[in-house]
């Protein structure tokens, strides 16, 4: 975004699309979670930090997906006009709620994120489910990108029969349904 905004013609507007909090806020949360994790597990995991992003300050308009807190993180970085979008719904997702057996489903839980397993407290979720063997946890997402964290979690928790790591799953797929 930054290189395109710098090279644009003067008549072009630069529109920044933010899909979460600004990097400095995400990094602060990641630093805190990494410190807490290292203290709890006696490890020396390195925080997976985002590059600082000057894009919001270069934008003529911001389009941000998120709640009031996420939107508020942009206030100190840009005076540009802002449009807030709700989290999108994926077209083509077919609901199976009418056929759902809630007695069975009530013992199955889903943790899903594109990235950020440590920041999103997957370790705490894994600890909890590890100690409750009569319920199942299904983990969907790209947490394998955090190699150190994922390796530690795999060795400690993913051997439990009730914890299932599926990796990235398309929400429009039969596997997800």
PDB file of C-alpha atoms in Angstrom:
ATOM      1  CA  UNK A   1       0.000   0.000   0.000  1.00  0.00           C
ATOM      2  CA  UNK A   2       2.720   2.478   0.960  1.00  0.00           C
ATOM      3  CA  UNK A   3       4.630   2.203  -2.321  1.00  0.00           C
ATOM      4  CA  UNK A   4       1.421   2.488  -4.352  1.00  0.00           C
ATOM      5  CA  UNK A   5       0.249   5.496  -2.317  1.00  0.00           C
ATOM      6  CA  UNK A   6       3.600   7.209  -2.828  1.00  0.00           C
ATOM      7  CA  UNK A   7       3.680   6.559  -6.599  1.00  0.00           C
ATOM      8  CA  UNK A   8       0.037   7.438  -7.336  1.00  0.00           C
ATOM      9  CA  UNK A   9      -1.106  10.280  -9.531  1.00  0.00           C
ATOM     10  CA  UNK A  10      -2.224  13.370  -7.571  1.00  0.00           C
ATOM     11  CA  UNK A  11      -5.825  12.912  -8.728  1.00  0.00           C
ATOM     12  CA  UNK A  12      -6.020   9.362  -7.291  1.00  0.00           C
ATOM     13  CA  UNK A  13      -7.316   8.713  -3.809  1.00  0.00           C
ATOM     14  CA  UNK A  14      -5.473   6.278  -1.542  1.00  0.00           C
ATOM     15  CA  UNK A  15      -7.893   3.954   0.247  1.00  0.00           C
ATOM     16  CA  UNK A  16      -6.429   1.800   3.021  1.00  0.00           C
ATOM     17  CA  UNK A  17      -8.212  -1.453   3.906  1.00  0.00           C
ATOM     18  CA  UNK A  18      -7.604  -2.414   7.541  1.00  0.00           C
ATOM     19  CA  UNK A  19      -8.576  -5.921   8.606  1.00  0.00           C
ATOM     20  CA  UNK A  20      -7.688  -5.571  12.252  1.00  0.00           C
ATOM     21  CA  UNK A  21      -6.078  -3.262  14.774  1.00  0.00           C
ATOM     22  CA  UNK A  22      -3.043  -1.197  13.796  1.00  0.00           C
ATOM     23  CA  UNK A  23       0.236  -3.104  14.009  1.00  0.00           C
ATOM     24  CA  UNK A  24       1.480  -1.329  17.148  1.00  0.00           C
ATOM     25  CA  UNK A  25      -1.591  -2.507  19.102  1.00  0.00           C
ATOM     26  CA  UNK A  26      -1.330  -6.044  17.754  1.00  0.00           C
ATOM     27  CA  UNK A  27       2.377  -6.099  18.645  1.00  0.00           C
ATOM     28  CA  UNK A  28       1.690  -4.856  22.176  1.00  0.00           C
ATOM     29  CA  UNK A  29      -0.824  -7.645  22.697  1.00  0.00           C
ATOM     30  CA  UNK A  30       1.616 -10.190  21.224  1.00  0.00           C
ATOM     31  CA  UNK A  31       4.450  -9.034  23.501  1.00  0.00           C
ATOM     32  CA  UNK A  32       2.227  -9.380  26.578  1.00  0.00           C
ATOM     33  CA  UNK A  33       0.955 -12.824  25.586  1.00  0.00           C
ATOM     34  CA  UNK A  34       4.463 -14.064  24.746  1.00  0.00           C
ATOM     35  CA  UNK A  35       5.791 -12.872  28.106  1.00  0.00           C
ATOM     36  CA  UNK A  36       2.900 -14.554  29.944  1.00  0.00           C
ATOM     37  CA  UNK A  37       3.328 -17.749  27.939  1.00  0.00           C
ATOM     38  CA  UNK A  38       7.063 -17.904  28.618  1.00  0.00           C
ATOM     39  CA  UNK A  39       6.491 -17.417  32.346  1.00  0.00           C
ATOM     40  CA  UNK A  40       3.799 -20.122  32.481  1.00  0.00           C
ATOM     41  CA  UNK A  41       5.671 -22.711  30.427  1.00  0.00           C
ATOM     42  CA  UNK A  42       9.273 -21.839  31.288  1.00  0.00           C
ATOM     43  CA  UNK A  43      10.124 -21.216  27.631  1.00  0.00           C
ATOM     44  CA  UNK A  44      11.885 -18.474  25.707  1.00  0.00           C
ATOM     45  CA  UNK A  45       9.504 -18.145  22.777  1.00  0.00           C
ATOM     46  CA  UNK A  46      10.145 -15.129  20.538  1.00  0.00           C
ATOM     47  CA  UNK A  47       7.171 -12.852  19.839  1.00  0.00           C
ATOM     48  CA  UNK A  48       5.786 -12.976  16.284  1.00  0.00           C
ATOM     49  CA  UNK A  49       5.521  -9.254  15.620  1.00  0.00           C
ATOM     50  CA  UNK A  50       4.006  -7.427  12.649  1.00  0.00           C
ATOM     51  CA  UNK A  51       6.004  -4.871  10.683  1.00  0.00           C
ATOM     52  CA  UNK A  52       5.051  -1.319  11.539  1.00  0.00           C
ATOM     53  CA  UNK A  53       2.629   0.019   8.944  1.00  0.00           C
ATOM     54  CA  UNK A  54       2.589   3.672   7.914  1.00  0.00           C
ATOM     55  CA  UNK A  55      -0.230   3.021   5.450  1.00  0.00           C
ATOM     56  CA  UNK A  56      -3.046   4.493   7.572  1.00  0.00           C
ATOM     57  CA  UNK A  57      -1.197   7.817   7.821  1.00  0.00           C
ATOM     58  CA  UNK A  58      -0.856   7.959   4.006  1.00  0.00           C
ATOM     59  CA  UNK A  59      -4.502   7.206   3.252  1.00  0.00           C
ATOM     60  CA  UNK A  60      -7.167   9.612   2.074  1.00  0.00           C
ATOM     61  CA  UNK A  61      -9.819   7.187   3.324  1.00  0.00           C
ATOM     62  CA  UNK A  62      -9.814   4.162   5.618  1.00  0.00           C
ATOM     63  CA  UNK A  63     -12.056   1.118   5.299  1.00  0.00           C
ATOM     64  CA  UNK A  64     -11.769  -0.947   8.474  1.00  0.00           C
ATOM     65  CA  UNK A  65     -13.259  -4.305   9.452  1.00  0.00           C
ATOM     66  CA  UNK A  66     -13.707  -4.582  13.196  1.00  0.00           C
ATOM     67  CA  UNK A  67     -15.467  -3.481  16.336  1.00  0.00           C
ATOM     68  CA  UNK A  68     -15.263  -0.096  18.084  1.00  0.00           C
ATOM     69  CA  UNK A  69     -11.956  -0.983  19.779  1.00  0.00           C
ATOM     70  CA  UNK A  70     -10.295  -1.976  16.478  1.00  0.00           C
ATOM     71  CA  UNK A  71     -11.564   1.183  14.770  1.00  0.00           C
ATOM     72  CA  UNK A  72     -10.307   3.268  17.706  1.00  0.00           C
ATOM     73  CA  UNK A  73      -6.750   2.042  17.203  1.00  0.00           C
ATOM     74  CA  UNK A  74      -6.587   4.021  13.941  1.00  0.00           C
ATOM     75  CA  UNK A  75      -7.392   7.373  15.598  1.00  0.00           C
ATOM     76  CA  UNK A  76      -3.769   8.151  16.480  1.00  0.00           C
ATOM     77  CA  UNK A  77      -2.433   7.149  13.064  1.00  0.00           C
ATOM     78  CA  UNK A  78      -4.755   8.823  10.587  1.00  0.00           C
ATOM     79  CA  UNK A  79      -7.142  11.739  10.309  1.00  0.00           C
ATOM     80  CA  UNK A  80      -8.640  10.271   7.121  1.00  0.00           C
ATOM     81  CA  UNK A  81     -12.354   9.660   6.736  1.00  0.00           C
ATOM     82  CA  UNK A  82     -13.355   6.204   7.891  1.00  0.00           C
ATOM     83  CA  UNK A  83     -15.861   3.584   6.797  1.00  0.00           C
ATOM     84  CA  UNK A  84     -16.469   0.692   9.177  1.00  0.00           C
ATOM     85  CA  UNK A  85     -17.460  -2.693   7.752  1.00  0.00           C
ATOM     86  CA  UNK A  86     -18.835  -5.623   9.721  1.00  0.00           C
ATOM     87  CA  UNK A  87     -16.960  -8.905   9.455  1.00  0.00           C
ATOM     88  CA  UNK A  88     -17.908 -10.363   6.062  1.00  0.00           C
ATOM     89  CA  UNK A  89     -19.993 -13.467   5.564  1.00  0.00           C
ATOM     90  CA  UNK A  90     -18.640 -15.919   3.044  1.00  0.00           C
ATOM     91  CA  UNK A  91     -20.981 -16.518   0.110  1.00  0.00           C
ATOM     92  CA  UNK A  92     -21.678 -20.148  -0.590  1.00  0.00           C
ATOM     93  CA  UNK A  93     -21.625 -21.287   3.043  1.00  0.00           C
ATOM     94  CA  UNK A  94     -24.512 -23.692   3.455  1.00  0.00           C
ATOM     95  CA  UNK A  95     -25.997 -23.943   6.935  1.00  0.00           C
ATOM     96  CA  UNK A  96     -26.588 -27.423   8.278  1.00  0.00           C
ATOM     97  CA  UNK A  97     -28.298 -26.213  11.444  1.00  0.00           C
ATOM     98  CA  UNK A  98     -31.612 -27.901  10.535  1.00  0.00           C
ATOM     99  CA  UNK A  99     -29.904 -31.297  10.454  1.00  0.00           C
ATOM    100  CA  UNK A 100     -27.698 -30.718  13.502  1.00  0.00           C
ATOM    101  CA  UNK A 101     -27.856 -33.186  16.381  1.00  0.00           C
ATOM    102  CA  UNK A 102     -27.312 -30.784  19.262  1.00  0.00           C
ATOM    103  CA  UNK A 103     -26.762 -33.586  21.799  1.00  0.00           C
ATOM    104  CA  UNK A 104     -23.696 -34.673  19.811  1.00  0.00           C
ATOM    105  CA  UNK A 105     -22.645 -31.178  18.749  1.00  0.00           C
ATOM    106  CA  UNK A 106     -22.651 -29.971  22.365  1.00  0.00           C
ATOM    107  CA  UNK A 107     -19.506 -32.025  22.985  1.00  0.00           C
ATOM    108  CA  UNK A 108     -17.570 -30.575  20.038  1.00  0.00           C
ATOM    109  CA  UNK A 109     -15.957 -27.131  20.050  1.00  0.00           C
ATOM    110  CA  UNK A 110     -14.256 -25.151  17.301  1.00  0.00           C
ATOM    111  CA  UNK A 111     -11.253 -22.812  17.586  1.00  0.00           C
ATOM    112  CA  UNK A 112     -10.726 -20.984  14.328  1.00  0.00           C
ATOM    113  CA  UNK A 113      -8.346 -18.191  13.331  1.00  0.00           C
ATOM    114  CA  UNK A 114      -6.248 -17.334  10.313  1.00  0.00           C
ATOM    115  CA  UNK A 115      -3.136 -16.700  12.418  1.00  0.00           C
ATOM    116  CA  UNK A 116      -2.174 -15.499  15.873  1.00  0.00           C
ATOM    117  CA  UNK A 117      -2.654 -18.645  17.948  1.00  0.00           C
ATOM    118  CA  UNK A 118      -0.603 -17.346  20.851  1.00  0.00           C
ATOM    119  CA  UNK A 119      -2.164 -13.884  20.820  1.00  0.00           C
ATOM    120  CA  UNK A 120      -5.612 -15.460  20.614  1.00  0.00           C
ATOM    121  CA  UNK A 121      -4.795 -17.685  23.609  1.00  0.00           C
ATOM    122  CA  UNK A 122      -4.889 -21.064  21.881  1.00  0.00           C
ATOM    123  CA  UNK A 123      -2.522 -22.332  24.587  1.00  0.00           C
ATOM    124  CA  UNK A 124      -5.142 -21.650  27.286  1.00  0.00           C
ATOM    125  CA  UNK A 125      -7.848 -23.347  25.215  1.00  0.00           C
ATOM    126  CA  UNK A 126      -5.590 -26.385  24.673  1.00  0.00           C
ATOM    127  CA  UNK A 127      -4.835 -26.646  28.389  1.00  0.00           C
ATOM    128  CA  UNK A 128      -8.532 -26.576  29.220  1.00  0.00           C
ATOM    129  CA  UNK A 129      -9.527 -29.212  26.659  1.00  0.00           C
ATOM    130  CA  UNK A 130      -6.576 -31.403  27.559  1.00  0.00           C
ATOM    131  CA  UNK A 131      -8.106 -31.709  31.043  1.00  0.00           C
ATOM    132  CA  UNK A 132     -11.659 -32.410  29.781  1.00  0.00           C
ATOM    133  CA  UNK A 133     -11.317 -35.636  27.769  1.00  0.00           C
ATOM    134  CA  UNK A 134     -15.059 -36.212  27.210  1.00  0.00           C
ATOM    135  CA  UNK A 135     -15.353 -33.194  24.859  1.00  0.00           C
ATOM    136  CA  UNK A 136     -13.588 -32.584  21.555  1.00  0.00           C
ATOM    137  CA  UNK A 137     -11.745 -29.525  20.285  1.00  0.00           C
ATOM    138  CA  UNK A 138     -11.318 -28.941  16.550  1.00  0.00           C
ATOM    139  CA  UNK A 139      -8.585 -26.432  15.645  1.00  0.00           C
ATOM    140  CA  UNK A 140      -8.853 -24.785  12.243  1.00  0.00           C
ATOM    141  CA  UNK A 141      -6.452 -22.152  11.020  1.00  0.00           C
ATOM    142  CA  UNK A 142      -2.933 -21.316  10.043  1.00  0.00           C
ATOM    143  CA  UNK A 143      -1.319 -21.571  13.468  1.00  0.00           C
ATOM    144  CA  UNK A 144       1.492 -23.636  11.922  1.00  0.00           C
ATOM    145  CA  UNK A 145       2.964 -20.284  10.764  1.00  0.00           C
ATOM    146  CA  UNK A 146       4.039 -19.691  14.376  1.00  0.00           C
ATOM    147  CA  UNK A 147       6.567 -22.503  14.259  1.00  0.00           C
ATOM    148  CA  UNK A 148       7.987 -22.233  17.796  1.00  0.00           C
ATOM    149  CA  UNK A 149       4.576 -21.878  19.421  1.00  0.00           C
ATOM    150  CA  UNK A 150       3.002 -24.622  17.304  1.00  0.00           C
ATOM    151  CA  UNK A 151       5.887 -27.003  18.053  1.00  0.00           C
ATOM    152  CA  UNK A 152       5.494 -26.463  21.798  1.00  0.00           C
ATOM    153  CA  UNK A 153       1.734 -26.907  21.624  1.00  0.00           C
ATOM    154  CA  UNK A 154       2.020 -30.009  19.439  1.00  0.00           C
ATOM    155  CA  UNK A 155       4.383 -31.719  21.862  1.00  0.00           C
ATOM    156  CA  UNK A 156       2.303 -30.847  24.942  1.00  0.00           C
ATOM    157  CA  UNK A 157      -1.296 -31.084  23.809  1.00  0.00           C
ATOM    158  CA  UNK A 158      -1.935 -32.371  20.319  1.00  0.00           C
ATOM    159  CA  UNK A 159      -1.343 -35.968  21.374  1.00  0.00           C
ATOM    160  CA  UNK A 160      -4.611 -35.903  23.355  1.00  0.00           C
ATOM    161  CA  UNK A 161      -7.305 -37.916  21.556  1.00  0.00           C
ATOM    162  CA  UNK A 162      -9.897 -35.183  22.024  1.00  0.00           C
ATOM    163  CA  UNK A 163      -7.810 -32.418  20.382  1.00  0.00           C
ATOM    164  CA  UNK A 164      -7.858 -32.373  16.595  1.00  0.00           C
ATOM    165  CA  UNK A 165      -5.737 -30.060  14.460  1.00  0.00           C
ATOM    166  CA  UNK A 166      -7.159 -29.699  10.954  1.00  0.00           C
ATOM    167  CA  UNK A 167      -5.109 -26.775   9.658  1.00  0.00           C
ATOM    168  CA  UNK A 168      -6.588 -24.287   7.224  1.00  0.00           C
ATOM    169  CA  UNK A 169     -10.207 -25.154   6.381  1.00  0.00           C
ATOM    170  CA  UNK A 170     -12.316 -23.316   3.810  1.00  0.00           C
ATOM    171  CA  UNK A 171     -15.603 -22.315   5.480  1.00  0.00           C
ATOM    172  CA  UNK A 172     -17.451 -23.085   2.229  1.00  0.00           C
ATOM    173  CA  UNK A 173     -16.148 -26.675   2.146  1.00  0.00           C
ATOM    174  CA  UNK A 174     -17.816 -29.964   3.061  1.00  0.00           C
ATOM    175  CA  UNK A 175     -15.058 -30.522   5.624  1.00  0.00           C
ATOM    176  CA  UNK A 176     -16.087 -27.361   7.481  1.00  0.00           C
ATOM    177  CA  UNK A 177     -19.782 -28.258   7.362  1.00  0.00           C
TER     178      UNK A 177
END
